Short mmCIF file of C-alpha atoms and ligand atoms in Angstrom, two decimals:
data_model
loop_
_atom_site.label_atom_id
_atom_site.label_comp_id
_atom_site.label_asym_id
_atom_site.label_seq_id
_atom_site.Cartn_x
_atom_site.Cartn_y
_atom_site.Cartn_z
CA MET A 108 0.00 0.00 0.00
CA LYS A 109 1.32 3.45 -0.95
CA PHE A 110 -0.33 5.34 1.90
CA ASN A 111 -2.15 4.35 5.07
CA PRO A 112 -3.89 7.38 6.67
CA ASP A 113 -4.01 5.56 10.00
CA LEU A 114 -0.20 5.53 10.28
CA VAL A 115 2.14 8.42 11.14
CA THR A 116 3.56 10.17 8.06
CA ILE A 117 7.15 11.43 7.96
CA ALA A 118 7.89 13.37 4.78
CA GLY A 119 11.16 14.98 3.68
CA ASN A 120 11.15 17.91 1.25
CA TRP A 121 14.61 18.24 -0.29
CA LYS A 122 13.74 21.47 -2.16
CA MET A 123 16.55 22.41 -4.63
CA ASN A 124 19.13 20.04 -3.15
CA GLY A 125 20.63 16.69 -4.15
CA HIS A 126 22.66 15.13 -6.97
CA ILE A 127 22.92 11.62 -8.42
CA ASP A 128 25.60 10.69 -5.87
CA THR A 129 23.18 11.41 -2.97
CA SER A 130 21.55 8.09 -3.95
CA VAL A 131 24.07 6.43 -1.62
CA ASP A 132 22.50 8.25 1.35
CA VAL A 133 19.03 7.18 0.26
CA GLU A 134 20.20 3.56 0.15
CA LYS A 135 21.56 3.96 3.70
CA LEU A 136 18.26 5.50 4.81
CA ILE A 137 16.30 2.58 3.32
CA ASN A 138 18.41 0.11 5.32
CA LEU A 139 17.68 2.05 8.52
CA ILE A 140 13.92 2.36 8.02
CA ASN A 141 12.89 -0.98 6.57
CA GLY A 142 10.37 -2.55 8.93
CA ASP A 143 9.18 0.82 10.32
CA ASP A 144 5.44 1.17 10.70
CA ALA A 145 4.94 4.59 9.08
CA ASN A 146 4.38 6.34 5.76
CA ILE A 147 7.85 7.59 4.84
CA ILE A 148 8.17 9.80 1.78
CA LEU A 149 11.02 11.74 0.17
CA PHE A 150 10.46 14.64 -2.21
CA PRO A 151 13.74 15.09 -4.14
CA PRO A 152 14.15 17.52 -7.06
CA TYR A 153 12.56 16.27 -10.32
CA THR A 154 15.95 15.20 -11.71
CA LEU A 155 16.28 12.48 -9.04
CA ILE A 156 12.75 11.07 -8.98
CA SER A 157 13.30 8.13 -11.39
CA GLN A 158 16.59 7.20 -9.74
CA PHE A 159 15.10 7.26 -6.21
CA VAL A 160 12.00 5.34 -7.36
CA HIS A 161 14.34 2.68 -8.71
CA ILE A 162 16.37 2.35 -5.49
CA SER A 163 13.33 2.37 -3.21
CA LYS A 164 11.34 -0.19 -5.25
CA ASN A 165 11.23 -2.99 -2.65
CA SER A 166 11.29 -0.77 0.43
CA ILE A 167 8.80 1.19 2.53
CA LEU A 168 10.17 4.50 1.20
CA SER A 169 7.88 6.34 -1.22
CA ILE A 170 8.89 9.11 -3.61
CA GLY A 171 7.06 12.28 -4.64
CA GLY A 172 7.38 15.49 -6.64
CA GLN A 173 7.55 18.97 -5.08
CA ASP A 174 4.86 20.53 -7.32
CA CYS A 175 2.97 19.93 -10.56
CA HIS A 176 1.24 21.99 -13.24
CA HIS A 177 -2.56 21.80 -13.45
CA LYS A 178 -2.47 20.93 -17.18
CA ASP A 179 -1.29 17.58 -18.55
CA SER A 180 1.02 19.06 -21.21
CA GLY A 181 1.59 22.18 -23.29
CA ALA A 182 3.69 25.30 -23.70
CA PHE A 183 4.61 25.78 -20.04
CA THR A 184 8.39 26.10 -20.00
CA GLY A 185 9.98 24.94 -16.78
CA SER A 186 6.86 23.15 -15.51
CA ILE A 187 6.16 19.49 -14.90
CA SER A 188 2.73 17.81 -15.01
CA ALA A 189 1.01 15.22 -12.83
CA PRO A 190 1.10 12.55 -15.62
CA MET A 191 4.86 13.16 -15.92
CA LEU A 192 5.37 12.59 -12.18
CA HIS A 193 3.28 9.45 -12.38
CA ASP A 194 5.26 8.30 -15.42
CA ALA A 195 8.52 8.79 -13.48
CA GLY A 196 7.17 6.47 -10.77
CA ALA A 197 6.22 9.06 -8.15
CA ASP A 198 3.29 8.24 -5.86
CA PHE A 199 2.99 11.61 -4.08
CA VAL A 200 3.14 15.33 -4.83
CA ILE A 201 3.35 18.43 -2.62
CA ILE A 202 0.86 21.12 -3.70
CA GLY A 203 0.88 24.72 -2.51
CA HIS A 204 4.18 24.82 -0.62
CA SER A 205 4.64 28.41 0.56
CA GLU A 206 7.82 28.75 -1.53
CA VAL A 207 5.78 27.83 -4.63
CA ARG A 208 2.75 29.93 -3.62
CA ALA A 209 5.12 32.92 -3.23
CA LEU A 210 5.85 32.75 -6.98
CA HIS A 211 2.15 33.36 -7.67
CA GLY A 212 1.46 36.20 -5.21
CA LYS A 213 -0.45 35.84 -1.96
CA GLY A 214 -3.58 34.17 -3.40
CA SER A 215 -4.17 30.44 -3.59
CA GLY A 216 -3.61 30.55 -7.39
CA ASN A 217 -4.62 27.31 -9.02
CA ILE A 218 -3.84 25.01 -6.11
CA MET A 219 -7.22 23.33 -6.40
CA ASN A 220 -6.75 22.56 -10.12
CA LYS A 221 -3.24 21.19 -9.51
CA THR A 222 -4.53 18.93 -6.74
CA GLN A 223 -7.38 17.69 -8.90
CA SER A 224 -4.98 16.90 -11.74
CA ALA A 225 -2.74 15.02 -9.30
CA HIS A 226 -5.69 12.91 -8.10
CA GLU A 227 -6.78 12.18 -11.67
CA ASN A 228 -3.26 10.84 -12.24
CA ASP A 229 -3.28 8.61 -9.20
CA LEU A 230 -1.00 10.78 -7.05
CA ILE A 231 -1.50 11.32 -3.33
CA THR A 232 -1.30 15.02 -2.48
CA ILE A 233 0.15 16.89 0.47
CA ILE A 234 -1.64 20.25 0.38
CA CYS A 235 0.30 22.91 2.33
CA VAL A 236 -1.34 25.79 4.17
CA GLY A 237 0.27 28.34 6.46
CA GLU A 238 0.13 32.00 7.44
CA ASP A 239 2.96 34.53 7.41
CA ARG A 240 4.05 36.48 10.48
CA GLU A 241 2.01 39.55 9.55
CA VAL A 242 -1.25 37.56 9.40
CA ARG A 243 -0.48 35.94 12.78
CA LEU A 244 0.36 39.28 14.42
CA GLN A 245 -2.98 40.63 13.18
CA GLY A 246 -4.72 37.67 14.86
CA GLU A 247 -6.16 36.60 11.50
CA HIS A 248 -4.45 33.20 11.28
CA TYR A 249 -7.52 31.02 11.90
CA ASN A 250 -9.61 32.82 9.26
CA PHE A 251 -6.66 32.77 6.88
CA ILE A 252 -6.15 29.01 7.18
CA SER A 253 -9.89 28.28 6.83
CA LYS A 254 -9.92 30.29 3.60
CA GLN A 255 -6.78 28.57 2.30
CA LEU A 256 -8.38 25.17 2.94
CA GLU A 257 -11.60 26.21 1.16
CA ASP A 258 -9.60 27.51 -1.82
CA SER A 259 -7.21 24.56 -2.02
CA VAL A 260 -9.04 21.29 -1.39
CA PRO A 261 -10.95 19.94 -4.46
CA ARG A 262 -13.99 17.65 -4.65
CA THR A 263 -11.68 14.79 -5.69
CA SER A 264 -10.12 14.73 -2.19
CA ASN A 265 -10.66 12.03 0.40
CA ARG A 266 -8.63 10.86 3.38
CA ASN A 267 -6.84 8.24 1.26
CA ASN A 268 -5.52 10.64 -1.40
CA THR A 269 -5.13 13.90 0.53
CA ILE A 270 -2.88 14.95 3.40
CA ILE A 271 -2.85 18.49 4.81
CA ALA A 272 0.40 20.08 6.02
CA TYR A 273 0.23 23.09 8.35
CA GLU A 274 3.43 25.02 7.71
CA PRO A 275 3.48 28.50 9.28
CA ILE A 276 5.73 30.51 6.94
CA TRP A 277 7.50 32.19 9.87
CA ALA A 278 8.64 28.74 11.07
CA ILE A 279 10.01 27.41 7.76
CA GLY A 280 13.80 27.28 7.58
CA THR A 281 14.11 29.83 10.42
CA GLY A 282 14.74 27.59 13.43
CA ASN A 283 11.63 29.22 15.00
CA THR A 284 9.47 26.14 15.51
CA ALA A 285 5.86 26.95 16.42
CA THR A 286 5.14 26.34 20.11
CA THR A 287 3.27 23.24 21.27
CA ALA A 288 0.27 25.49 22.03
CA ASP A 289 0.38 27.12 18.54
CA ILE A 290 0.48 23.71 16.84
CA LYS A 291 -2.19 22.16 19.08
CA GLU A 292 -4.63 25.05 18.54
CA MET A 293 -4.13 25.29 14.77
CA HIS A 294 -4.31 21.53 14.18
CA ALA A 295 -7.56 21.40 16.19
CA HIS A 296 -8.86 24.31 14.07
CA ILE A 297 -7.90 22.54 10.82
CA ASN A 298 -9.43 19.29 12.04
CA ASN A 299 -12.70 21.06 12.94
CA THR A 300 -12.79 22.97 9.66
CA LEU A 301 -12.27 19.80 7.60
CA GLN A 302 -15.22 18.11 9.36
CA ASP A 303 -17.51 20.49 7.46
CA PHE A 304 -16.12 19.39 4.08
CA ASP A 305 -18.42 16.89 2.32
CA MET A 306 -15.35 15.00 1.00
CA PHE A 307 -14.31 14.09 4.53
CA LYS A 308 -17.61 12.80 5.87
CA LYS A 309 -15.98 9.36 6.12
CA GLY A 310 -13.04 10.72 8.15
CA ASN A 311 -10.61 13.62 8.12
CA PRO A 312 -7.26 13.44 6.32
CA SER A 313 -3.93 13.28 8.14
CA ILE A 314 -2.61 16.66 9.23
CA LEU A 315 1.17 17.16 9.28
CA TYR A 316 3.14 19.95 10.95
CA GLY A 317 6.07 21.52 9.10
CA GLY A 318 8.51 24.26 10.11
CA SER A 319 11.99 23.72 11.56
CA VAL A 320 11.32 20.14 12.67
CA ASN A 321 14.56 18.45 13.80
CA PRO A 322 15.58 15.31 15.73
CA LYS A 323 15.39 17.23 19.04
CA ASN A 324 11.83 18.55 18.73
CA ALA A 325 10.20 15.84 16.55
CA GLY A 326 9.14 13.55 19.43
CA GLN A 327 7.38 16.37 21.25
CA ILE A 328 5.64 17.63 18.08
CA LEU A 329 4.49 14.13 17.09
CA SER A 330 2.90 13.65 20.50
CA ILE A 331 0.55 16.65 20.07
CA ASN A 332 -3.16 15.95 19.48
CA ASN A 333 -4.21 15.99 15.82
CA VAL A 334 -0.59 15.92 14.62
CA ASN A 335 -0.44 12.89 12.32
CA GLY A 336 3.08 13.42 11.09
CA VAL A 337 5.67 15.98 10.03
CA LEU A 338 6.90 17.58 6.81
CA VAL A 339 10.62 18.18 7.18
CA GLY A 340 12.85 20.43 5.06
CA GLY A 341 16.45 21.02 6.17
CA SER A 342 16.73 18.04 8.54
CA SER A 343 15.61 15.58 5.85
CA LEU A 344 18.79 16.20 3.84
CA ASP A 345 20.90 14.22 6.31
CA HIS A 346 19.79 10.57 6.31
CA LEU A 347 20.87 10.06 9.95
CA GLN A 348 18.90 13.07 11.18
CA PHE A 349 15.88 12.08 9.09
CA ASN A 350 16.05 8.55 10.50
CA GLU A 351 16.17 9.99 14.06
CA ILE A 352 13.01 11.97 13.32
CA ILE A 353 11.33 8.80 11.98
CA LYS A 354 12.40 6.85 15.08
CA SER A 355 10.99 9.53 17.43
CA LYS A 356 7.40 8.80 16.33
C1 PEP B 27 9.50 22.92 4.39
O1 PEP B 27 10.06 23.61 3.55
O2 PEP B 27 8.50 22.26 4.07
C2 PEP B 27 10.04 22.92 5.75
C3 PEP B 27 9.25 22.50 6.70
O3 PEP B 27 11.33 23.34 5.90
P1 PEP B 27 12.22 23.33 7.26
O4 PEP B 27 12.00 22.01 7.94
O5 PEP B 27 13.61 23.50 6.78
O6 PEP B 27 11.72 24.45 8.10
#
């Protein structure tokens, strides 16, 4: 099975990092995690997807893309489509990461269309939501996240093909992890909001936290109510650190 929503999910977003020779580290990671009872996913740059799919074939590691276009093909220089990710062997895709949303202004852009295209091509989506510091200081973060969820989650979603990641922008890559109280309150808010979505009448999707997760704070974060896993950037680049995060579940 590619994804079990009842298990903890530990996902590593490599962003624009990694070369062919990093495959050695992925092989070491696979040896450390085989037998673990979790959904473990790596999101390398597009150039490494086929290679990592090949090495992880008989392991519990899954591979995904960091974004996709909402169209299947066409004159969209620099973009990659959901059928292309599927063709390369990916099973997952991140949609709406704040670093991608930033390229399209503050709005949700076409996140919903991208997610729908991913589902139509048999990809499991991690939809990212998260407020910036300004929105939080204005006390608007709950309204902001509700609106992002409404604008991002399509009718094709269900708890088996959709994961939500709460990634406050002020916590990404800054070392400023959100506090336990911040995470607990926002994950409860997201959980409550999703209960009103028709697509989740049979159960809410997993909700991950992302933002400066590391081996030291992962155990604490994973023990918070309504936290079903973590999306890890910087600390996923080192296979030993990533394995420590997986083992702290
Ligand atoms: C991310 O980019 O999704 C992320 C959570 O990054 P970091 O762990 O480096 O804050």
